[in-house]
Short mmCIF file of C-alpha atoms in Angstrom, two decimals:
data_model
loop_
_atom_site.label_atom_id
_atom_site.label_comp_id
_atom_site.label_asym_id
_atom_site.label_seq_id
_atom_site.Cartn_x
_atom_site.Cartn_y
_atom_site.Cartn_z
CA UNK A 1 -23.59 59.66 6.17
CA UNK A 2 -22.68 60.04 2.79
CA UNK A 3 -20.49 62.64 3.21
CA UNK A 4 -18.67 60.82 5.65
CA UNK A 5 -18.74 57.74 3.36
CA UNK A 6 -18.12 58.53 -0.47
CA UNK A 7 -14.65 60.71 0.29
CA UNK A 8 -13.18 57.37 1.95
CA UNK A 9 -11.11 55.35 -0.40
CA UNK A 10 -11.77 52.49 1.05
CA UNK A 11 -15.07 50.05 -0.23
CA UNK A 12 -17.50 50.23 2.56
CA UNK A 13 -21.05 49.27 3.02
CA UNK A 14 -23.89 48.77 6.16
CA UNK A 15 -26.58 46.82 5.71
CA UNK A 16 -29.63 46.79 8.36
CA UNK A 17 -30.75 43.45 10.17
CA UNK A 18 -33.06 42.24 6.93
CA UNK A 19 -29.54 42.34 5.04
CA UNK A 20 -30.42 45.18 2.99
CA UNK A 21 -28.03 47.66 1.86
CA UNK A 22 -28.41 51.14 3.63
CA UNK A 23 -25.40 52.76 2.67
CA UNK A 24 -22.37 52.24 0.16
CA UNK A 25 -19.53 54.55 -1.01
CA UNK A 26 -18.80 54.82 -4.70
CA UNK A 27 -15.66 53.32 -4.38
CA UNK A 28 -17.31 50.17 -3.82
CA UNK A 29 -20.74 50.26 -5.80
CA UNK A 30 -17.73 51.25 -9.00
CA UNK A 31 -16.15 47.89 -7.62
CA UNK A 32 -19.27 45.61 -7.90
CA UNK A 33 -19.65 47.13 -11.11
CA UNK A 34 -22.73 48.99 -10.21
CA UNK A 35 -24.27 52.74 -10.10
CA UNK A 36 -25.05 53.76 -5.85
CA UNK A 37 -28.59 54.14 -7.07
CA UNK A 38 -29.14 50.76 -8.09
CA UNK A 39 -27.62 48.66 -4.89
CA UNK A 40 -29.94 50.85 -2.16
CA UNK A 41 -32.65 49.33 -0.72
CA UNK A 42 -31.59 46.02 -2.75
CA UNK A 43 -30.72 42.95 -0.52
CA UNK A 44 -26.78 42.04 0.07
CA UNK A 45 -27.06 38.59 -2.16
CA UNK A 46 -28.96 40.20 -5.11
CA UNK A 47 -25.82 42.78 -5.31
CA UNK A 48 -23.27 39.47 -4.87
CA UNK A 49 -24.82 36.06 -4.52
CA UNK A 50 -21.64 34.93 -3.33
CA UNK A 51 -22.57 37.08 0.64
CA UNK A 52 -21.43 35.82 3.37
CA UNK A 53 -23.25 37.82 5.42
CA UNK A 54 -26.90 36.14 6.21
CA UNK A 55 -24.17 33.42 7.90
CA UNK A 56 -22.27 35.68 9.80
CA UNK A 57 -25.75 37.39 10.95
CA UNK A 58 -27.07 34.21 11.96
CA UNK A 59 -23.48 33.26 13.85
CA UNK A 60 -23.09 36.41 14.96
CA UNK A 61 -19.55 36.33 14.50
CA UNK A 62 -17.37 38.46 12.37
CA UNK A 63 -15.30 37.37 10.15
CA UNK A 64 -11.93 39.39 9.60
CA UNK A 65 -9.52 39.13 6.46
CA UNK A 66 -11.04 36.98 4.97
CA UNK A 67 -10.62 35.62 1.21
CA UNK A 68 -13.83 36.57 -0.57
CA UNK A 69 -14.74 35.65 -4.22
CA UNK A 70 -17.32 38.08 -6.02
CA UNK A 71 -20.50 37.62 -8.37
CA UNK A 72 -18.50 39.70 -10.82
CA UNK A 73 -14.84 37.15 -10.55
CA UNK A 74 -13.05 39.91 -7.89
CA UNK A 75 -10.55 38.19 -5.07
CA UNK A 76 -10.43 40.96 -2.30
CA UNK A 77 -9.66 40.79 1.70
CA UNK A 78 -12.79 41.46 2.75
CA UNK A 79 -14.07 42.04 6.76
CA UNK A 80 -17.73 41.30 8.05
CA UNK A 81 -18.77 42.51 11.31
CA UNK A 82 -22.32 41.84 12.85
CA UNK A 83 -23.12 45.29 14.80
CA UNK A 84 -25.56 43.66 18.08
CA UNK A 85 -27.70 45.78 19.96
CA UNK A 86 -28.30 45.93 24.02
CA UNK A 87 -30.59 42.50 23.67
CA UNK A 88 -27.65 40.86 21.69
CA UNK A 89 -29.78 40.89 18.32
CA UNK A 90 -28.00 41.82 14.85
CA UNK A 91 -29.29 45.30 14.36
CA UNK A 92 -26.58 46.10 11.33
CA UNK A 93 -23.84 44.64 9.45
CA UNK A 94 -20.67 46.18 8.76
CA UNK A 95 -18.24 45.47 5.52
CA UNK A 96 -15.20 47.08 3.99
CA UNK A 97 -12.84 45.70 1.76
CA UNK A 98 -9.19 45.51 2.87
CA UNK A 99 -7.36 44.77 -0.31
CA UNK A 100 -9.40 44.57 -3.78
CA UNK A 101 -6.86 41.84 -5.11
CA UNK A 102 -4.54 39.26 -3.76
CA UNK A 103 -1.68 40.83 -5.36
CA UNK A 104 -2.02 44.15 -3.27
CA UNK A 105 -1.84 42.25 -0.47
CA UNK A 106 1.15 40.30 -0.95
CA UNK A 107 2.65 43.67 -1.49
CA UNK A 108 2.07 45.15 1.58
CA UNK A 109 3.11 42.25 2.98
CA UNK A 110 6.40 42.57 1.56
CA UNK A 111 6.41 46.21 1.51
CA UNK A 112 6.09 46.24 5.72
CA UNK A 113 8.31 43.42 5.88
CA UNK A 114 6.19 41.00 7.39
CA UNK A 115 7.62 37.88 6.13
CA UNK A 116 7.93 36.61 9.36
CA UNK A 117 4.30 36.70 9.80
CA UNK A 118 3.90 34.68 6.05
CA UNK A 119 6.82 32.35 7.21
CA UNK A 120 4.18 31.54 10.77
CA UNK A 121 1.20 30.92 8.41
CA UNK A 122 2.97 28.69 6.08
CA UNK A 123 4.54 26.75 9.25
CA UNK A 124 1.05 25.86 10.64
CA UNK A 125 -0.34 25.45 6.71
CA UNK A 126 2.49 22.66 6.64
CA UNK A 127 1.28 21.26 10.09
CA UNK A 128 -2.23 21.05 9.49
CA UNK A 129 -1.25 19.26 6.24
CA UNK A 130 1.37 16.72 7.67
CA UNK A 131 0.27 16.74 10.93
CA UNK A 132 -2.92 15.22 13.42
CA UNK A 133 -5.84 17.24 13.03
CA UNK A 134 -8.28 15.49 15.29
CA UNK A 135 -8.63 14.33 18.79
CA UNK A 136 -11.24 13.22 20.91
CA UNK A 137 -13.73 15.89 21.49
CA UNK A 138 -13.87 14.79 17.32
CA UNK A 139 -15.28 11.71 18.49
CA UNK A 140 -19.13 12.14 18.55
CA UNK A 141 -21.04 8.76 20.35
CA UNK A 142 -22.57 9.15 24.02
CA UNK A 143 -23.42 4.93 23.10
CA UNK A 144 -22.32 2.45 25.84
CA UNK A 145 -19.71 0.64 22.97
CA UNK A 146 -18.43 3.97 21.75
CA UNK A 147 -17.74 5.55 25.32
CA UNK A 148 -16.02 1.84 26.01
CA UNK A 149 -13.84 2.23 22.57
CA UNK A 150 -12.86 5.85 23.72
CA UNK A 151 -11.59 4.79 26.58
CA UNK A 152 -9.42 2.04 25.30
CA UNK A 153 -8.00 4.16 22.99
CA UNK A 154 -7.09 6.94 25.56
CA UNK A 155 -5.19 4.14 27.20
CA UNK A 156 -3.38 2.78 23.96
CA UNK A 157 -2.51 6.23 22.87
CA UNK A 158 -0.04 6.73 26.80
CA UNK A 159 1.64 3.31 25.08
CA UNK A 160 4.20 3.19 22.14
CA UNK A 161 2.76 -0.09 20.70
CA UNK A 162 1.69 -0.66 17.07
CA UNK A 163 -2.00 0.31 17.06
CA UNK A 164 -4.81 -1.59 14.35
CA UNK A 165 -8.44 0.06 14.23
CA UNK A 166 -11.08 -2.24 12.59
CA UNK A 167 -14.16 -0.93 11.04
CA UNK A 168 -16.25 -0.37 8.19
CA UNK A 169 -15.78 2.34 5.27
CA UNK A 170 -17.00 5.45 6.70
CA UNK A 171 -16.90 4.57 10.38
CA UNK A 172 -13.92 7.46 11.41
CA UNK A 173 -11.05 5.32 11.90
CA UNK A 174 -8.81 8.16 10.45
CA UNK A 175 -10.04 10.05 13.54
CA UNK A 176 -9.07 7.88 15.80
CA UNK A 177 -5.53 7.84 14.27
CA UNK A 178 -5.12 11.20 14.84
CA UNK A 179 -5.97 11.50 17.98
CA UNK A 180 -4.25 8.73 19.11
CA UNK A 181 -1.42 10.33 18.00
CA UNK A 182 -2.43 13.25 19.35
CA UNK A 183 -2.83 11.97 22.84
CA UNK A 184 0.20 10.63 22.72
CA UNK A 185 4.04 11.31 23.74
CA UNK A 186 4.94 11.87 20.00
CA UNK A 187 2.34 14.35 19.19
CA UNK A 188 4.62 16.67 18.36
CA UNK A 189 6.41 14.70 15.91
CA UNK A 190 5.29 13.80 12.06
CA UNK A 191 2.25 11.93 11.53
CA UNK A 192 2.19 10.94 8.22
CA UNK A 193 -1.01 9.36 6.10
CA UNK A 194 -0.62 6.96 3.79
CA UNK A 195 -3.26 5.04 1.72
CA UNK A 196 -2.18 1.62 0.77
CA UNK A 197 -4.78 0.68 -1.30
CA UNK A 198 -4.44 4.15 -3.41
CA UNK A 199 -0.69 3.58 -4.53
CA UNK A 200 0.11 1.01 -7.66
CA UNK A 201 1.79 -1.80 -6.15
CA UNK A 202 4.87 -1.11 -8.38
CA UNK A 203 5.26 2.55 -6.20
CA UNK A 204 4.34 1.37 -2.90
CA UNK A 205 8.07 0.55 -2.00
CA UNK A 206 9.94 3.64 -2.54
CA UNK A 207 6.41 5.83 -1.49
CA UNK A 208 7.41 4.33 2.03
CA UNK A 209 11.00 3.55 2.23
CA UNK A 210 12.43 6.51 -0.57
CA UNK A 211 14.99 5.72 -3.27
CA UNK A 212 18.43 6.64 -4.09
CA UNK A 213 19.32 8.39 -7.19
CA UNK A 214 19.04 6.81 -9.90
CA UNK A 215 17.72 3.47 -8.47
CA UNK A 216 15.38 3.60 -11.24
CA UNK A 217 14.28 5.41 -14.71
CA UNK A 218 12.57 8.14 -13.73
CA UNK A 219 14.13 8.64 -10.69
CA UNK A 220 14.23 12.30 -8.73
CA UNK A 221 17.79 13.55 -8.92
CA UNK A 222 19.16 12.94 -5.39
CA UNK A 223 16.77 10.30 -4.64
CA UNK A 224 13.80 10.77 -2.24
CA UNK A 225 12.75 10.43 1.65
CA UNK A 226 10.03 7.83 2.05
CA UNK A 227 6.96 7.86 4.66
CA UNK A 228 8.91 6.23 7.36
CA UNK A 229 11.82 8.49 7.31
CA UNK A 230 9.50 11.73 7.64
CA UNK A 231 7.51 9.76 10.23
CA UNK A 232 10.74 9.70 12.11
CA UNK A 233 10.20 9.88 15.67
CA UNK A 234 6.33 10.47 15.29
CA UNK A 235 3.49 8.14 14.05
CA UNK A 236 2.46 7.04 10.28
CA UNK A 237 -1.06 5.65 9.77
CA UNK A 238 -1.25 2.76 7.18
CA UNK A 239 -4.55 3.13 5.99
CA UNK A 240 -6.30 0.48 4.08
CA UNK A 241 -3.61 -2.30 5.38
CA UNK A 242 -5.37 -4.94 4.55
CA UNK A 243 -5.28 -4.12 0.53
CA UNK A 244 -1.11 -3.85 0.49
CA UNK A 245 0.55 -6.75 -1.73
CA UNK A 246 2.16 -9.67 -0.10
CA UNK A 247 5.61 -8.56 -1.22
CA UNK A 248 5.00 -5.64 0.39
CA UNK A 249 3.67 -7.26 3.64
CA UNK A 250 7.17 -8.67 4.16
CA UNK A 251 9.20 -5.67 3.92
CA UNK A 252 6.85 -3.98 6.44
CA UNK A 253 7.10 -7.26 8.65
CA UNK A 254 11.36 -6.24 8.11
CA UNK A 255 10.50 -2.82 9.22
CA UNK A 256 8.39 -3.39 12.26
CA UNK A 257 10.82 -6.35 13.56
CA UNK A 258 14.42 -4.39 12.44
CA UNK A 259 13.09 -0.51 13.06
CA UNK A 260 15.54 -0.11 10.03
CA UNK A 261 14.56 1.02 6.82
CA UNK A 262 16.17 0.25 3.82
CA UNK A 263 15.74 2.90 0.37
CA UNK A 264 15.20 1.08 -3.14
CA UNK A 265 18.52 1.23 -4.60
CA UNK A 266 20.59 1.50 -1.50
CA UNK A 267 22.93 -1.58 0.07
CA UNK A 268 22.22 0.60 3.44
CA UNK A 269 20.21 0.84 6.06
CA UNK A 270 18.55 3.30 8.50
CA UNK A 271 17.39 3.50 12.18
CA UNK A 272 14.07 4.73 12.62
CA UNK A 273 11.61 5.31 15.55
CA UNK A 274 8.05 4.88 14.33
CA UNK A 275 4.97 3.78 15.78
CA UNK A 276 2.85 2.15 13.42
CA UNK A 277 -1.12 2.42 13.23
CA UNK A 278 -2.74 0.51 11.02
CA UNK A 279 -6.55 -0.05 9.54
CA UNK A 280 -8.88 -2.12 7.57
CA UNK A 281 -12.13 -2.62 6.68
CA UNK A 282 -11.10 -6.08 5.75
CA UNK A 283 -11.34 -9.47 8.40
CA UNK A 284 -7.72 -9.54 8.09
CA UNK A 285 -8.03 -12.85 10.55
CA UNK A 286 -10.23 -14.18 7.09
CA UNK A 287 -7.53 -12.82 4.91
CA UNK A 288 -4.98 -14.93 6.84
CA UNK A 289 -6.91 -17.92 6.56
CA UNK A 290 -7.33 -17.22 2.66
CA UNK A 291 -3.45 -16.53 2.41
CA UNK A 292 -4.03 -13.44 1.35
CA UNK A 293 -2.56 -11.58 4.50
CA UNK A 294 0.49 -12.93 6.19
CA UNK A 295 0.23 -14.19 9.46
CA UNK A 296 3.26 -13.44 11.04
CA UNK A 297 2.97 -9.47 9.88
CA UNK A 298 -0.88 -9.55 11.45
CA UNK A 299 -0.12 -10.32 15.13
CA UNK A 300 3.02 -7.65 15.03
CA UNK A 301 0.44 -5.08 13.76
CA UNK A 302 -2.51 -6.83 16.23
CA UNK A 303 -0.98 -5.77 19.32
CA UNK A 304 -3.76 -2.94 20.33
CA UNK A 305 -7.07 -3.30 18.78
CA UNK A 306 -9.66 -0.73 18.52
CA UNK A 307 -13.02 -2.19 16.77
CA UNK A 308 -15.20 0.45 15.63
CA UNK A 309 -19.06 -0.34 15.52
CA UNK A 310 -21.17 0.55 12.47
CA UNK A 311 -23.54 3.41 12.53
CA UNK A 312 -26.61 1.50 12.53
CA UNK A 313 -25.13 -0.57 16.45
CA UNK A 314 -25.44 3.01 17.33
CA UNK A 315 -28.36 4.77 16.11
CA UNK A 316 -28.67 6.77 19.78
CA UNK A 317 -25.63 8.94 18.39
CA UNK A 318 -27.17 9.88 15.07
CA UNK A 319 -28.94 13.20 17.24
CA UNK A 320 -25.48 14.16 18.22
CA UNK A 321 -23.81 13.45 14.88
CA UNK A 322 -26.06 14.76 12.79
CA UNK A 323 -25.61 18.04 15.21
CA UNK A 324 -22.29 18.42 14.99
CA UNK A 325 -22.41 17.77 11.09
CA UNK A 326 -25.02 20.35 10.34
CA UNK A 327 -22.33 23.05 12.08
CA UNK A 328 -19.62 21.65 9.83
CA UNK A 329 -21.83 21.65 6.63
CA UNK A 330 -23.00 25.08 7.05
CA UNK A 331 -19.77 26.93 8.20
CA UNK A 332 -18.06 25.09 4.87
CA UNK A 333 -21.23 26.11 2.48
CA UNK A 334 -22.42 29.55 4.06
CA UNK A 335 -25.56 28.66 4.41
CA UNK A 336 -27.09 28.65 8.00
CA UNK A 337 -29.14 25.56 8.75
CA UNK A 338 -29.05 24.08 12.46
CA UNK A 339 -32.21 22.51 12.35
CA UNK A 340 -33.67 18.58 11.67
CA UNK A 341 -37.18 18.56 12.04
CA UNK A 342 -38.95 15.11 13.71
CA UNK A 343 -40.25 13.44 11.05
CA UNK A 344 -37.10 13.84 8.96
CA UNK A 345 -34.52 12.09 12.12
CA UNK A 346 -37.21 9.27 12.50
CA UNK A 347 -36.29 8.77 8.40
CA UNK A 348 -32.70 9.06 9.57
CA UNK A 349 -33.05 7.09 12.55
CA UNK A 350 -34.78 4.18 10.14
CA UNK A 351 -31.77 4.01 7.43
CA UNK A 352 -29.40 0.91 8.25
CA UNK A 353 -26.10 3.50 6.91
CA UNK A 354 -24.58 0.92 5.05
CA UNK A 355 -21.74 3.96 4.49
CA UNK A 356 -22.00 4.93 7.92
CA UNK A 357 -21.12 8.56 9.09
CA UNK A 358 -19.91 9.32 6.04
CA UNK A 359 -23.10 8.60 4.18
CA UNK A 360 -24.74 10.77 7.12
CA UNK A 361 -22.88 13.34 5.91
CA UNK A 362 -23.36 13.44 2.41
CA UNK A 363 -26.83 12.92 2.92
CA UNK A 364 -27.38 16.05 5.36
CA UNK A 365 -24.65 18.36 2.93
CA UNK A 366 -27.70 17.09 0.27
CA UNK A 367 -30.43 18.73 2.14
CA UNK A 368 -28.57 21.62 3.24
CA UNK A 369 -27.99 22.60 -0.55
CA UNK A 370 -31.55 21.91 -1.54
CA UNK A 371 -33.36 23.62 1.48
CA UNK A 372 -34.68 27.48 1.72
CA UNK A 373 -34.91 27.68 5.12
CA UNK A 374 -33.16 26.94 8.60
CA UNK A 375 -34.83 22.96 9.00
CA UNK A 376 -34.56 20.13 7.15
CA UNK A 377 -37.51 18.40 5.95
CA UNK A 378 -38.16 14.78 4.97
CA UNK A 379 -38.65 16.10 1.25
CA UNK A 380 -35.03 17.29 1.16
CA UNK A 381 -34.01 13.54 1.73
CA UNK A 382 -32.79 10.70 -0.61
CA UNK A 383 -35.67 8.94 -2.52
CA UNK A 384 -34.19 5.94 -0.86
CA UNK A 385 -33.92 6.51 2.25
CA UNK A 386 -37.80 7.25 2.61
CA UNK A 387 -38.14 3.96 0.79
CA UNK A 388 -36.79 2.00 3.60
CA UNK A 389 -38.89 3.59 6.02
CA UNK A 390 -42.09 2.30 3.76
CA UNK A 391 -40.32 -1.22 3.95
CA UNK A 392 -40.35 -0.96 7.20
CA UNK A 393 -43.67 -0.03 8.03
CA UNK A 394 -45.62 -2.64 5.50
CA UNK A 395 -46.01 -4.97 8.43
CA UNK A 396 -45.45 -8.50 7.19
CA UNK A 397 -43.31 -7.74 4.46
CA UNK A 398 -39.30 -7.72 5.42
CA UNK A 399 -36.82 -6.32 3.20
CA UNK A 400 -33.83 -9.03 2.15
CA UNK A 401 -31.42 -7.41 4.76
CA UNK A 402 -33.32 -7.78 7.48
CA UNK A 403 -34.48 -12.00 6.17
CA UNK A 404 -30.96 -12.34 5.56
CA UNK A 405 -30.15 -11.38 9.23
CA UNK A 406 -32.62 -13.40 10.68
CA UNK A 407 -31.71 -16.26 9.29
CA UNK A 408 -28.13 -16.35 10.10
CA UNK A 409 -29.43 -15.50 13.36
CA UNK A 410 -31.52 -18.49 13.29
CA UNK A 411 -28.48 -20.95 11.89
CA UNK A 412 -25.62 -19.60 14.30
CA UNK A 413 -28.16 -20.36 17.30
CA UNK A 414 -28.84 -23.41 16.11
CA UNK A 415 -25.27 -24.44 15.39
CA UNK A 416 -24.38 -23.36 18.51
CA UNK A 417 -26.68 -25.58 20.01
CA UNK A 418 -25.79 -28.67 18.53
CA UNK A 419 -21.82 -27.41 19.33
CA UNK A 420 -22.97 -27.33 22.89
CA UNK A 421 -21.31 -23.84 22.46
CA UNK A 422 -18.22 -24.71 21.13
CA UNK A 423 -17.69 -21.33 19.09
CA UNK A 424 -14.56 -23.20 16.72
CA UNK A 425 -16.60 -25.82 16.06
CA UNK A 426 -19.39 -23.81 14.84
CA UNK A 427 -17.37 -21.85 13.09
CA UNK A 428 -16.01 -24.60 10.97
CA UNK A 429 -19.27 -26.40 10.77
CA UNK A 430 -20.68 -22.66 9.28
CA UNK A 431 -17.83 -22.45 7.23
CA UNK A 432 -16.85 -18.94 8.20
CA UNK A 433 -13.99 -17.25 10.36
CA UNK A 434 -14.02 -17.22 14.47
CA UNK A 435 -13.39 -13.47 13.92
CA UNK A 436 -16.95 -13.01 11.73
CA UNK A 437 -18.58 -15.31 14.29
CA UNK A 438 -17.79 -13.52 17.12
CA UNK A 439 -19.15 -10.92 15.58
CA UNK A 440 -22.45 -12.20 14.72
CA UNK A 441 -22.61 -12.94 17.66
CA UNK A 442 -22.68 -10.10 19.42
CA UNK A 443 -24.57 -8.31 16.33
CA UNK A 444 -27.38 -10.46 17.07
CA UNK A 445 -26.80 -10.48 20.89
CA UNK A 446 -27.20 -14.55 20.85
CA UNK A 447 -26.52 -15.93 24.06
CA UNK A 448 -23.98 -18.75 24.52
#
């Protein structure tokens, strides 16, 4: 074997089913910056701690031309293949190093002329960036709401109406924008992102509607294309709608009403063809009321609603999410781990998620750095999420959220009552929105 091995110019090492090395050529023990002698025997992460390969064994998957960083600050093009015996079991693993830097490879690349193959890349690099990522099968929840919600918005997204998606920080409403857009007649057109509460209000303007040259110091030389224009004939999703300035909420009411855009510093308009989908965390109904949000501007963007329900209205999904996460966490990190032991999803099961599936994720990515092995145990969790589960248990003894809950529980029923059930009525007498009423309502399934 090494005869065969250390004549061929190109890095190459095996490694057995316990990940330790078995064979390398000189060309690539010289590259890790080590002598043959020392690397035998030695396990693949104590040569490079950087291995991908106890993932790939575990996946059983190989990974071709891929980027690879080294221990010792080497880029190469690097390929791991998994070599499976009769019973489908890793028996060996296979690795050889295409191109030792990144500049090598772009030279080939231009050397063989295979710009066209660069220019395909770059073409779906620019899609994934400017285009929908997501679609349904994204959509984790088997819960009697979420299937409902699904469904609505497979029937919005056959319909060219301005779409708004409700919901708490962290509940995926960005997925649902996608695929929306996805699912829809437009989805290969643009669909552009665009945070409205990220932007200074001074920018927000020409970040949507572009400027002419020299509209202002500072100013691009021949002006710029705004949001709407490269949304042109697809979708743009106005995140965080409820935080853009009043100024800004007219212009946008122009927009929707005209489907003509205007560029800061131009006497000229533009047709465009955009369907708008909008979101909040906000009661923009409350913001209405408060003056804050302006009315007319709402009930163009409040023509399809999609509501999304907390995490903790849907704790029967968290076994699914936490699932699908755990693939996601590891494939990003390297690091196998596809396991959640009992004790540790009753802790997760417990936890109210005031951050929803985002917090879910953070907390499993958490445990997934910490652990040594292929489970997650309670001790790899948040101090404070075991905390509530101690709460929680000390019979008598409530935590604040859940008195809180059960008294406004207590004075909506009682309201009610006195109403006769008149919902506006109790509203006003409770001094808060129909929209958050309604919603109480339902959180605390109260009966009317």
């Amino acid at each position: 074997m090494e005869k065969i091995f250390d004549p061929i110019t190109v890095p190459i090492i095996l490694i057995d089913e316990d990940t330790k090395v078995r064979m390398i050529n000189k060309v690539f023990a010289n590259f890790l910056g080590y002598e043959k002698e020392e690397i035998l025997g030695k396990k693949v992460q104590e040569v490079d701690r950087n291995s991908r390969f106890p993932y790939v064994f575990q996946t059983k998957k190989a990974e071709i031309a891929w980027k690879h960083k080294f221990e010792n600050g080497h880029t190469a093009i690097v390929h791991r293949i998994p070599v499976l015996d009769e019973k489908d079991k890793v028996s060996y693993g296979f690795g050889m190093i295409l191109f030792e830097d990144m500049k090598e490879f772009m030279h080939i690349i231009e050397k063989n002329k295979l710009l066209e193959t660069e220019l395909d890349h770059y073409k779906k690099r620019l899609k994934e960036l400017s285009g929908a990522k997501y679609s349904w099968e994204n959509i984790i929840g088997n819960n009697g709401k979420m299937s409902k919600i699904k469904n609505i918005g497979k029937k919005v997204a056959m319909t060219n109406s301005n779409v708004l998606i409700l919901g708490e920080s962290g509940t995926g409403k960005e997925l649902y924008a996608h695929s929306i857009h996805n699912d829809s007649s437009r989805h290969l057109a643009p669909f552009v992102k665009v945070n409205c509460a990220a932007i200074p209000a001074d920018l927000l303007e020409s970040e949507l509607f572009g400027y002419e040259e020299g509209a202002f110091t500072g100013a691009k030389k021949g002006g710029k294309i705004g949001k709407f224009e490269l949304a042109n004939g697809g979708s743009i999703f106005l995140d965080e709608i409820g935080d853009m300035p009043l100024n800004m909420q007219s212009k946008l009411l122009r927009v929707l009403q005209e489907r003509e855009i205007e560029k800061v510093g131009s006497n000229k308009t533009k047709k465009i063809d955009v369907r708008v989908i909008a979101a909040t965390n906000h009661d923009l109904k409350e913001l209405v009321e408060e003056g804050k949000f302006r009315e007319d501007l709402y009930y163009r963007l409040n023509v399809m609603t999609i509501e999304i329900p907390p995490l903790r209205e849907r704790c029967d999904d968290i076994d699914d999410l936490s699932s699908l996460l755990l693939k996601k966490i590891s494939k990003q990190l390297g690091k196998y781990v596809n396991n959640i032991s009992p004790k540790t999803m009753e802790y997760l099961k417990m936890h109210s998620w005031p951050g929803n599936v985002r917090e879910l994720e953070n907390v499993l990515e958490r445990a997934v750095n910490l652990t040594d092995c292929d489970t997650i145990q309670p001790s790899y969790l948040p101090e404070y999420l075991m905390e509530n589960k101690k709460s929680k248990s000390s019979g008598p003894i409530k935590s604040m959220k859940d008195i809180i809950e059960e008294a406004e529980k207590n004075a909506i029923t009682s309201v009610l009552k006195y109403t006769n059930g008149n919902k506006l009525k109790t509203a006003k007498l409770l001094n808060i929105s129909r929209s958050s009423l309604y919603d109480k309502i339902e959180r605390y399934s109260i009966k009317v």
